[in-house]
XYZ file of C-alpha atoms in Angstrom:
692
model
C -3.344 -41.897 -59.352
C -2.772 -39.993 -56.135
C -5.178 -40.151 -53.203
C -7.691 -37.451 -52.566
C -6.093 -34.678 -50.509
C -7.563 -33.882 -47.141
C -9.583 -30.745 -47.719
C -12.618 -29.231 -46.067
C -15.966 -29.507 -47.824
C -17.147 -25.933 -47.427
C -18.323 -25.354 -50.991
C -21.572 -27.299 -51.006
C -23.195 -25.147 -53.662
C -20.213 -25.523 -56.014
C -20.196 -29.285 -55.445
C -23.850 -29.483 -56.352
C -23.302 -27.554 -59.595
C -20.389 -29.772 -60.625
C -22.402 -32.917 -59.901
C -25.311 -31.629 -61.985
C -22.990 -30.961 -64.936
C -21.487 -34.451 -64.680
C -24.900 -36.109 -64.427
C -26.316 -34.260 -67.438
C -23.236 -35.065 -69.537
C -23.403 -38.808 -68.782
C -27.164 -38.885 -69.341
C -26.690 -37.370 -72.788
C -24.114 -40.004 -73.773
C -26.160 -43.157 -73.073
C -29.616 -44.468 -73.881
C -32.465 -44.836 -71.412
C -31.749 -48.448 -70.444
C -28.061 -47.828 -69.863
C -28.861 -44.708 -67.846
C -30.998 -46.725 -65.447
C -28.043 -49.022 -64.738
C -25.555 -46.153 -64.371
C -27.790 -44.062 -62.132
C -26.943 -46.127 -59.057
C -23.203 -46.039 -59.771
C -23.212 -42.235 -59.918
C -24.110 -42.164 -56.233
C -20.593 -43.470 -55.502
C -18.945 -40.436 -57.170
C -17.560 -37.942 -54.636
C -16.424 -34.348 -55.226
C -13.987 -32.271 -53.174
C -12.853 -28.691 -53.772
C -9.380 -27.466 -52.922
C -9.138 -25.283 -49.832
C -6.601 -23.036 -51.536
C -8.685 -20.563 -53.551
C -5.698 -19.640 -55.732
C -5.407 -23.200 -57.105
C -8.982 -23.390 -58.433
C -8.932 -27.200 -58.490
C -11.534 -29.878 -57.887
C -10.967 -33.600 -57.189
C -13.563 -36.060 -58.501
C -13.403 -39.643 -57.241
C -15.008 -42.001 -59.762
C -17.032 -45.057 -58.744
C -14.067 -47.156 -59.941
C -11.839 -45.569 -57.267
C -9.715 -43.347 -59.533
C -9.372 -39.642 -58.670
C -9.581 -37.119 -61.523
C -8.468 -33.497 -61.144
C -10.249 -30.676 -62.983
C -9.337 -26.977 -62.969
C -11.065 -23.648 -63.456
C -9.764 -21.329 -66.198
C -10.825 -18.277 -68.196
C -12.150 -14.877 -67.321
C -15.568 -16.348 -66.540
C -13.927 -18.922 -64.219
C -15.648 -22.004 -65.609
C -14.634 -25.586 -64.856
C -12.858 -27.597 -67.550
C -14.195 -31.172 -67.455
C -12.010 -32.658 -70.215
C -10.074 -34.954 -67.826
C -13.269 -36.392 -66.377
C -14.844 -36.755 -69.823
C -11.852 -38.744 -71.091
C -11.946 -41.061 -68.085
C -15.710 -41.566 -68.147
C -15.716 -42.209 -71.895
C -13.653 -45.356 -71.304
C -16.296 -46.683 -68.902
C -19.050 -45.994 -71.390
C -17.063 -47.549 -74.243
C -16.360 -50.757 -72.310
C -19.994 -51.143 -71.299
C -21.150 -50.695 -74.876
C -18.711 -53.378 -76.071
C -20.002 -55.863 -73.501
C -23.639 -55.313 -74.389
C -23.317 -55.022 -78.143
C -23.841 -58.207 -80.121
C -22.357 -58.490 -83.517
C -25.036 -58.965 -86.125
C -23.302 -59.940 -89.332
C -25.192 -59.650 -92.560
C -25.925 -63.139 -93.857
C -25.967 -64.324 -97.433
C -27.943 -67.205 -98.820
C -24.730 -69.081 -99.507
C -23.798 -68.849 -95.849
C -26.621 -71.223 -95.016
C -25.512 -73.833 -97.568
C -23.050 -76.375 -96.214
C -21.553 -78.407 -99.067
C -19.267 -81.372 -98.704
C -17.069 -81.504 -101.775
C -14.753 -84.316 -100.797
C -14.512 -87.412 -103.008
C -14.822 -89.729 -100.027
C -18.228 -88.388 -99.033
C -21.211 -89.694 -100.945
C -23.828 -87.405 -99.475
C -24.304 -83.653 -99.871
C -25.615 -81.923 -96.824
C -27.382 -78.628 -97.419
C -28.022 -76.496 -94.362
C -30.574 -73.753 -94.845
C -31.069 -71.729 -91.678
C -31.401 -73.677 -88.385
C -34.411 -76.003 -88.283
C -34.787 -79.174 -90.310
C -37.066 -80.053 -93.161
C -36.943 -83.702 -94.112
C -38.218 -84.576 -97.504
C -39.422 -88.179 -97.700
C -39.414 -90.044 -101.009
C -42.691 -91.840 -100.367
C -45.136 -89.171 -99.274
C -43.342 -86.126 -100.638
C -44.491 -84.398 -97.490
C -42.588 -81.900 -95.434
C -42.115 -81.815 -91.687
C -41.909 -78.427 -89.999
C -40.848 -77.474 -86.501
C -41.129 -74.419 -84.290
C -44.338 -72.940 -85.630
C -44.895 -69.262 -86.154
C -48.216 -69.390 -87.921
C -47.821 -71.191 -91.279
C -49.718 -74.504 -91.401
C -49.267 -77.376 -93.873
C -51.006 -80.674 -94.678
C -49.642 -82.692 -91.801
C -51.049 -80.184 -89.332
C -47.660 -79.090 -88.116
C -46.459 -75.548 -88.296
C -43.610 -73.836 -90.132
C -40.770 -71.709 -88.889
C -38.607 -69.681 -91.256
C -35.441 -70.935 -89.527
C -35.201 -74.440 -90.871
C -32.694 -76.916 -92.186
C -33.386 -79.084 -95.184
C -31.647 -82.406 -95.594
C -31.835 -84.549 -98.665
C -29.876 -87.617 -99.375
C -28.484 -87.699 -102.842
C -27.174 -90.807 -104.535
C -24.523 -90.979 -107.198
C -24.107 -87.279 -106.880
C -20.557 -86.847 -105.708
C -18.270 -88.435 -108.266
C -16.200 -85.307 -108.853
C -17.686 -83.316 -105.964
C -21.011 -81.657 -105.520
C -21.320 -78.001 -106.386
C -24.542 -76.442 -105.340
C -25.307 -73.043 -106.816
C -27.865 -70.426 -106.060
C -30.084 -71.751 -108.838
C -30.212 -75.158 -107.146
C -31.410 -73.492 -103.999
C -34.424 -72.249 -105.943
C -35.562 -75.838 -106.517
C -35.702 -76.458 -102.799
C -37.805 -73.372 -102.376
C -40.172 -74.643 -105.052
C -40.406 -78.005 -103.275
C -41.338 -76.209 -100.097
C -44.057 -74.384 -101.973
C -45.427 -77.649 -103.379
C -45.882 -78.977 -99.866
C -48.225 -76.179 -98.959
C -51.949 -76.773 -98.843
C -53.533 -75.690 -102.118
C -56.805 -73.776 -101.778
C -59.947 -75.133 -103.265
C -61.539 -73.561 -106.275
C -63.447 -70.429 -105.402
C -61.715 -70.017 -102.064
C -59.140 -67.423 -101.247
C -55.712 -68.425 -100.182
C -54.979 -68.185 -96.499
C -52.835 -65.358 -95.283
C -50.207 -67.770 -94.101
C -49.893 -69.499 -97.447
C -49.889 -66.257 -99.414
C -47.279 -64.724 -97.136
C -45.098 -67.791 -97.386
C -45.337 -67.769 -101.181
C -44.348 -64.140 -101.274
C -41.397 -65.006 -99.101
C -40.226 -67.742 -101.438
C -40.695 -65.543 -104.508
C -38.664 -62.777 -102.944
C -35.896 -65.208 -102.165
C -35.893 -66.492 -105.728
C -35.752 -62.996 -107.231
C -33.131 -61.625 -104.843
C -30.633 -64.401 -104.456
C -27.757 -62.005 -104.089
C -29.405 -59.950 -101.336
C -28.500 -60.401 -97.722
C -30.630 -62.538 -95.443
C -30.959 -62.133 -91.730
C -32.473 -64.695 -89.377
C -35.998 -63.858 -88.332
C -36.431 -63.415 -84.593
C -38.976 -65.709 -83.064
C -42.362 -64.264 -82.268
C -42.452 -61.797 -85.203
C -44.458 -61.944 -88.399
C -42.971 -61.169 -91.769
C -44.865 -57.887 -91.992
C -43.249 -56.799 -88.740
C -39.838 -57.856 -90.015
C -40.308 -55.854 -93.216
C -41.410 -52.788 -91.242
C -38.400 -53.097 -88.922
C -36.051 -53.411 -91.871
C -37.460 -50.249 -93.453
C -37.131 -48.412 -90.155
C -33.568 -49.593 -89.826
C -32.738 -48.426 -93.330
C -34.210 -44.994 -92.693
C -32.342 -44.520 -89.444
C -29.147 -46.331 -90.356
C -27.417 -46.909 -93.643
C -29.757 -44.765 -95.737
C -28.529 -41.670 -93.906
C -25.510 -41.809 -96.193
C -27.709 -40.667 -99.070
C -27.614 -37.106 -97.687
C -23.942 -37.002 -98.600
C -24.699 -37.577 -102.271
C -24.806 -34.783 -104.843
C -28.547 -35.220 -105.325
C -29.365 -34.181 -101.767
C -27.036 -31.183 -101.533
C -28.657 -27.937 -100.488
C -28.082 -26.251 -103.841
C -29.714 -29.130 -105.718
C -32.672 -29.199 -103.353
C -33.178 -25.464 -103.837
C -33.116 -25.921 -107.608
C -35.794 -28.612 -107.420
C -37.847 -26.406 -105.122
C -37.731 -23.524 -107.608
C -38.711 -25.862 -110.417
C -41.731 -27.057 -108.453
C -42.762 -23.477 -107.766
C -42.526 -22.575 -111.440
C -44.665 -25.568 -112.401
C -47.254 -24.951 -109.696
C -47.801 -21.341 -110.750
C -46.919 -19.841 -107.352
C -43.648 -18.366 -108.608
C -43.862 -14.614 -109.190
C -42.893 -13.404 -112.644
C -41.563 -10.106 -113.885
C -44.643 -9.640 -116.023
C -46.741 -9.454 -112.861
C -45.222 -6.062 -112.095
C -45.743 -4.465 -115.503
C -49.072 -2.995 -114.463
C -47.506 -1.529 -111.315
C -44.650 -0.033 -113.335
C -47.100 1.569 -115.741
C -49.013 3.184 -112.884
C -45.796 4.508 -111.358
C -44.725 5.895 -114.730
C -48.051 7.674 -115.140
C -47.773 9.172 -111.646
C -44.213 10.326 -112.283
C -45.149 11.896 -115.603
C -47.833 13.928 -113.851
C -45.296 15.442 -111.476
C -44.483 18.979 -112.497
C -42.472 20.230 -109.568
C -38.802 21.124 -109.906
C -37.779 18.566 -107.306
C -39.409 15.706 -109.224
C -37.709 16.673 -112.457
C -34.381 16.965 -110.680
C -34.912 13.451 -109.293
C -35.636 12.087 -112.760
C -32.569 13.689 -114.281
C -30.350 12.123 -111.614
C -28.476 15.355 -110.845
C -29.183 18.599 -109.051
C -30.411 20.987 -111.724
C -31.313 24.556 -110.949
C -34.916 25.754 -110.947
C -34.177 28.334 -113.641
C -33.055 25.651 -116.083
C -36.143 23.539 -115.500
C -38.466 26.518 -115.763
C -37.377 27.294 -119.321
C -37.018 23.735 -120.623
C -39.088 20.613 -120.553
C -37.868 17.744 -118.378
C -37.592 15.384 -121.343
C -35.492 17.926 -123.211
C -33.180 18.445 -120.248
C -32.750 14.719 -119.752
C -32.136 14.141 -123.450
C -29.531 16.906 -123.614
C -27.763 15.557 -120.546
C -27.564 12.020 -121.933
C -26.440 13.366 -125.299
C -23.676 15.290 -123.569
C -22.495 12.186 -121.745
C -22.419 10.280 -125.024
C -20.393 13.040 -126.665
C -17.861 13.005 -123.810
C -17.471 9.238 -124.100
C -16.825 9.454 -127.862
C -14.288 12.268 -127.513
C -12.331 10.594 -124.701
C -12.222 7.278 -126.555
C -10.196 8.958 -129.320
C -7.417 10.125 -126.986
C -5.278 8.483 -124.346
C -5.919 11.252 -121.859
C -9.479 11.958 -120.749
C -10.658 15.535 -120.477
C -13.752 16.630 -118.574
C -15.540 19.927 -118.331
C -16.254 21.662 -115.047
C -19.919 20.717 -115.401
C -19.147 16.972 -115.491
C -16.745 17.349 -112.564
C -19.453 19.045 -110.516
C -21.864 16.250 -111.415
C -19.245 13.728 -110.283
C -18.721 15.553 -106.973
C -22.475 15.563 -106.389
C -22.723 11.812 -107.061
C -19.724 11.099 -104.829
C -21.025 13.095 -101.877
C -24.637 11.928 -102.079
C -24.174 8.299 -103.111
C -20.852 7.457 -101.531
C -17.584 6.062 -102.803
C -18.897 2.591 -103.654
C -21.742 3.943 -105.795
C -19.449 6.299 -107.670
C -16.843 3.619 -108.356
C -19.586 1.329 -109.679
C -20.926 4.020 -112.010
C -17.436 4.953 -113.156
C -16.541 1.349 -114.030
C -19.764 0.941 -116.048
C -19.680 4.381 -117.727
C -16.320 4.242 -119.453
C -14.678 7.589 -120.303
C -17.673 9.517 -118.903
C -17.000 10.119 -115.197
C -13.638 11.368 -113.856
C -11.673 9.547 -111.177
C -12.097 10.303 -107.482
C -8.595 11.778 -107.244
C -9.464 14.197 -110.055
C -12.619 15.238 -108.215
C -10.719 15.861 -104.984
C -8.135 17.926 -106.819
C -10.838 19.928 -108.584
C -12.655 20.524 -105.292
C -9.514 21.898 -103.631
C -8.763 24.197 -106.553
C -12.239 25.681 -106.872
C -13.480 25.689 -103.280
C -12.949 29.039 -101.622
C -14.105 27.825 -98.218
C -11.260 25.411 -97.539
C -10.525 25.548 -93.830
C -7.171 26.368 -92.357
C -6.190 24.315 -89.346
C -6.961 26.068 -86.030
C -8.480 29.123 -87.780
C -11.874 30.303 -86.457
C -14.066 31.064 -89.483
C -16.535 33.609 -88.096
C -16.734 35.379 -91.462
C -17.860 32.156 -93.093
C -20.438 31.627 -90.338
C -21.844 35.108 -90.894
C -22.114 34.464 -94.635
C -23.681 31.082 -93.926
C -26.481 32.698 -91.898
C -27.038 35.494 -94.414
C -27.397 33.079 -97.334
C -30.124 31.161 -95.508
C -31.750 34.266 -94.062
C -31.688 32.966 -90.511
C -30.960 34.786 -87.222
C -27.309 34.993 -86.192
C -27.890 33.117 -82.970
C -25.927 29.897 -82.600
C -25.074 27.236 -80.056
C -21.450 26.133 -79.721
C -20.637 22.427 -79.408
C -17.209 20.800 -79.295
C -15.841 17.292 -79.159
C -12.814 15.254 -80.211
C -12.345 11.884 -81.876
C -9.287 9.674 -82.174
C -7.531 9.512 -85.547
C -4.474 7.906 -87.102
C -1.947 10.713 -87.087
C -0.181 11.633 -90.328
C 2.173 14.537 -91.037
C 2.152 16.037 -94.514
C 2.893 19.219 -96.423
C 0.102 21.702 -97.221
C 1.128 23.693 -100.268
C -1.756 26.146 -99.840
C -0.437 27.441 -96.507
C 3.189 26.314 -96.988
C 3.053 24.536 -93.632
C 3.589 21.063 -92.254
C 0.335 19.813 -90.775
C -0.178 16.873 -88.443
C 1.765 18.170 -85.426
C 0.156 19.209 -82.140
C -0.440 22.950 -82.215
C 0.562 24.872 -79.068
C -2.162 26.630 -77.062
C -2.113 30.308 -76.202
C -4.859 31.373 -73.793
C -6.608 28.119 -74.667
C -6.627 28.887 -78.399
C -4.492 26.791 -80.810
C -1.960 28.754 -82.827
C -2.482 28.371 -86.578
C 0.357 28.182 -89.142
C 2.934 27.367 -86.509
C 5.083 24.930 -88.496
C 6.141 26.823 -91.623
C 8.104 24.970 -94.272
C 10.496 27.841 -95.039
C 13.562 25.665 -95.404
C 14.732 22.109 -95.114
C 16.400 22.888 -91.786
C 13.078 23.967 -90.262
C 11.285 20.859 -91.475
C 14.044 18.609 -90.107
C 13.989 20.448 -86.785
C 10.282 19.727 -86.353
C 11.024 16.013 -86.392
C 14.297 16.162 -84.457
C 12.758 18.165 -81.624
C 10.283 15.327 -81.009
C 7.300 17.514 -81.706
C 4.276 15.406 -80.732
C 2.054 14.053 -83.470
C -1.657 14.842 -83.300
C -3.790 11.830 -82.354
C -7.107 13.631 -81.737
C -9.144 15.642 -84.256
C -10.910 18.355 -82.250
C -13.920 20.113 -83.798
C -15.815 23.217 -82.678
C -19.225 23.475 -84.361
C -21.810 26.266 -84.473
C -25.430 25.087 -84.645
C -28.025 27.686 -85.736
C -31.306 27.549 -83.840
C -33.494 27.552 -86.958
C -35.114 24.258 -87.894
C -33.637 22.032 -90.624
C -30.385 24.004 -90.822
C -27.213 21.880 -90.666
C -24.372 22.891 -88.335
C -21.335 24.866 -89.463
C -17.760 23.811 -88.674
C -16.255 26.828 -86.948
C -12.790 25.419 -86.228
C -10.864 22.141 -86.512
C -7.374 21.284 -85.308
C -5.219 18.385 -84.198
C -4.278 17.834 -80.574
C -2.934 15.230 -78.175
C -5.833 15.832 -75.757
C -3.599 17.510 -73.182
C -5.407 20.581 -71.816
C -7.240 21.585 -68.628
C -10.420 23.396 -67.670
C -8.685 26.790 -67.644
C -7.838 26.356 -71.334
C -11.507 25.631 -72.005
C -12.685 28.751 -70.149
C -10.210 30.974 -71.990
C -11.197 29.483 -75.361
C -14.894 30.109 -74.687
C -14.165 33.698 -73.758
C -12.223 34.156 -77.014
C -15.131 32.713 -79.028
C -17.631 35.105 -77.412
C -15.452 38.154 -78.095
C -14.723 37.239 -81.725
C -18.354 36.332 -82.460
C -19.516 39.718 -81.209
C -17.337 41.384 -83.870
C -19.495 39.717 -86.566
C -22.816 40.387 -84.781
C -23.170 36.715 -83.888
C -24.709 35.891 -80.529
C -23.569 32.810 -78.626
C -26.558 31.383 -76.800
C -24.766 28.576 -74.980
C -22.054 25.922 -74.875
C -22.360 22.159 -74.617
C -20.191 19.075 -74.874
C -20.018 15.432 -73.886
C -19.067 14.037 -70.490
C -15.435 15.200 -70.504
C -14.616 16.113 -66.900
C -12.533 19.128 -67.949
C -15.417 20.626 -69.885
C -17.938 19.786 -67.166
C -15.778 21.555 -64.605
C -15.504 24.579 -66.897
C -19.312 24.589 -67.264
C -19.784 24.509 -63.503
C -17.362 27.397 -62.983
C -18.836 29.473 -65.824
C -22.345 28.898 -64.442
C -21.238 30.097 -60.954
C -22.229 26.865 -59.286
C -22.441 26.849 -56.380
C -23.668 30.416 -56.318
C -21.617 32.184 -53.661
C -23.754 35.325 -53.870
C -26.750 33.501 -52.383
C -24.933 33.140 -49.069
C -25.008 36.915 -48.722
C -28.787 36.779 -48.334
C -28.690 33.607 -46.221
C -31.043 31.820 -48.627
C -31.453 28.125 -47.831
C -32.714 27.298 -51.324
C -31.043 27.080 -54.716
C -30.297 30.433 -56.361
C -29.304 31.118 -59.956
C -26.780 33.760 -60.940
C -28.691 36.009 -63.322
C -25.482 37.665 -64.565
C -24.763 34.771 -66.948
C -25.939 35.413 -70.483
C -24.926 31.993 -71.793
C -26.232 28.546 -70.915
C -23.846 25.700 -70.154
C -25.192 22.173 -70.335
C -24.065 18.699 -71.151
C -25.697 17.427 -74.354
C -28.926 15.529 -73.876
C -27.674 12.406 -75.635
C -24.961 11.801 -73.045
C -27.281 12.618 -70.157
C -29.839 10.036 -71.270
C -27.257 7.336 -71.934
C -25.784 7.983 -68.470
C -29.202 7.606 -66.872
C -29.774 4.371 -68.815
C -26.365 3.004 -67.780
C -27.070 3.802 -64.127
C -30.420 1.995 -64.363
C -28.903 -1.119 -65.978
C -25.792 -1.286 -63.800
C -25.706 -4.524 -61.838
C -25.692 -4.396 -58.055
C -26.841 -0.778 -57.646
C -30.075 0.026 -55.806
C -31.658 3.418 -56.355
C -34.105 4.134 -53.511
C -36.751 6.764 -54.071
C -38.999 7.227 -51.057
C -40.345 3.834 -50.033
C -39.811 2.390 -53.516
C -36.770 1.223 -55.466
C -35.673 1.883 -59.032
C -34.731 -1.442 -60.610
C -34.320 -2.899 -64.086
C -36.043 -6.052 -62.842
C -39.377 -4.310 -63.313
C -38.612 -3.971 -67.027
C -37.649 -7.650 -67.225
C -40.971 -8.566 -65.630
C -42.727 -6.377 -68.183
C -41.025 -8.194 -71.075
C -41.915 -11.627 -69.687
C -45.477 -10.878 -68.676
C -46.639 -8.542 -71.435
C -46.750 -9.000 -75.195
C -43.990 -7.352 -77.201
C -46.522 -5.801 -79.551
C -47.801 -3.599 -76.739
C -44.576 -2.045 -75.473
C -42.002 -2.831 -78.251
C -39.338 -3.540 -75.639
C -36.870 -6.442 -75.895
C -33.988 -7.807 -73.836
C -31.579 -6.237 -76.331
C -32.598 -2.780 -75.095
C -31.619 -3.811 -71.549
C -28.055 -4.864 -72.370
C -25.545 -2.665 -70.549
C -22.555 -3.418 -72.816
C -23.278 -0.544 -75.223
C -23.226 2.513 -72.969
C -23.906 4.987 -75.808
C -27.026 3.278 -77.192
C -29.304 6.295 -77.410
C -32.065 4.475 -79.335
C -32.332 1.944 -76.488
C -32.631 4.816 -73.997
C -35.505 6.270 -76.027
C -37.232 2.880 -76.190
C -36.963 2.316 -72.434
C -38.730 5.564 -71.557
C -41.368 5.419 -74.295
C -44.992 6.190 -73.482
C -46.081 2.588 -74.121
C -43.517 1.205 -71.674
C -44.511 3.639 -68.931
C -48.220 2.902 -69.436
C -47.827 -0.874 -69.153
C -45.327 -0.551 -66.304
C -48.235 0.518 -64.107
C -49.420 -3.100 -64.173
C -46.171 -4.296 -62.526
C -46.413 -4.263 -58.704
C -44.061 -1.953 -56.740
C -42.771 -0.338 -59.948
C -43.702 3.234 -59.039
C -40.053 4.211 -58.463
C -38.978 2.883 -61.857
C -41.918 4.670 -63.513
C -40.830 8.004 -61.985
C -37.263 7.455 -63.188
C -38.432 6.743 -66.748
C -40.741 9.762 -66.608
C -37.721 11.919 -65.803
C -35.914 10.575 -68.896
C -39.005 11.122 -71.055
C -39.316 14.755 -69.968
C -35.680 15.416 -70.839
C -36.180 14.112 -74.379
C -39.367 16.106 -74.918
C -37.999 19.343 -73.461
C -34.609 19.398 -75.219
C -35.014 17.327 -78.404
C -38.670 17.330 -79.448
C -39.315 20.314 -81.706
C -43.091 19.838 -81.623
C -43.305 20.534 -77.879
C -44.553 24.028 -77.077
C -42.427 26.506 -75.125
C -44.483 26.331 -71.924
C -44.247 22.544 -71.854
C -40.513 22.668 -72.497
C -39.988 24.977 -69.516
C -42.177 22.838 -67.266
C -40.484 19.574 -68.273
C -36.968 20.969 -67.981
C -37.667 22.420 -64.523
C -39.322 19.164 -63.478
C -36.182 17.268 -64.528
C -33.804 19.655 -62.759
C -35.687 19.971 -59.466
C -37.001 16.387 -59.282
């Protein structure tokens, strides 16, 4: 290993962090006793950072004298300690080897020493360590190293003993001592114990010793381990059970019996036997009540819900709901029988309309599931799309402004012809294909004329024209741009006024010219444009500022020092409220920015203090709402400026600036999005937000 390079120690804080990481890692690898011995050695570890910031290296000198180099990688610039871990693991491994004592499992036969040679005339049987000498005269036993078992001679007994017995004429062809012979010695030991008198209970020592000998006789093939001195047999048994639970018995969790699936099955069986398991019959009473309530419904909407399709009010007025449902099911059954007789399925327009309704309301997955279960009843999705194109008269043409359709849309719903224009684009996967309805090739970027895209530009008159579109490197559309008209009446969905493909290459002048074209064409159909809005696109924001005459140059004529509005504008230009609120939330959560307001500061730290110090049930705010990664999280913006949050924020000291900022966001939501707010309040809140 190379010596530590001469570098300056000017990163004290970084050194402290690295040392803390090393200390915590070593402490987690060893037990408490080993940690006490290693704690003093860690003081000899030294850390030096490289002076060259581009290298991002650190040199750690171990207490053994070896220098280990670690580096910093990744976007988060974290230290990689793998080199130090590998080196330190060897120290820990060596220390464990030195301290660990091998404890080999002992068998009963391991304590029996048998001399089987023909020359020897005595068989020596060693059982454990200590000696028990059996005399032929007194038949008494001598015990050494007492632990608490007393015998007739007043001496005590230790479980580690050695029994010697001289045998005569016992080794003619060798002496083989089996496990069964060992039982006889255990019985002799038991005979030497003091027998209790009649009517007296046996002493604990004698009873425990007898249990010990019986266990040895019944489990001759089990392993025996020497008993440590100073422990009773009850303590030994408890320690053995503890060892089994924490050691070898952990392998049982790998068996099939203790797998998670099997444990869940047994849990369900116990629940079913205990009576806590819910049964389907428990809900029969609830189902009956629901059925009675549904049968009492007489409205057209309820009957349409029961039939599963959208049925007209005239049909339900003349027929009973049960009759309508029965006829519908009978018709489905008839269609299934007829289509099963032929290879090609045929469907009526009524069934195709039902399929389109199911597809648009339930989604593709629901329709495919119903189609696979209702064989020969529902048409395929491709058939529905083809039928929709053939029968739909309102199919849009690319880049065509459908003001006639918008006028009809308002007349059908009997709503005022006053709309708000919104526009936005989204990225798509471009694809060029032939449209037989218009005899054009669609998918190319349409050229702009006075800001308006030119429809039907790429006609497919001949093969030469089609080839020229590709050879001339005509750009492929990568953005789907939509212009939508939103009526001001409540609960009325928006109407798609125009849609076209573009490559997102236009400027603010194109936007101004397109808006002027929309206003002129809408006036021809008696449609009033109340205003324009969009997202945060800089080109559209610049067009809004110019169209709104901001700054107002006419105010300089009167030398007014205050803000003046140009009353000549009939339309309103504003960025949509969703983007405004998400921008305000992003500015609040942006790290490192201080927003002073008077003598106070606007800071997200006040919200963090609110989350830590106040119960979630009071303000419903979590740390997830304060994450700045999702910049378009409108629901989080609403939660931050809720009434409950602003009320409890008053309890946080020096949070007046943050409260005013959240109040501004709350007023914008109530004035532009809340339909229940009265007109006077909307004007007050909007003016408060603008002139704050």
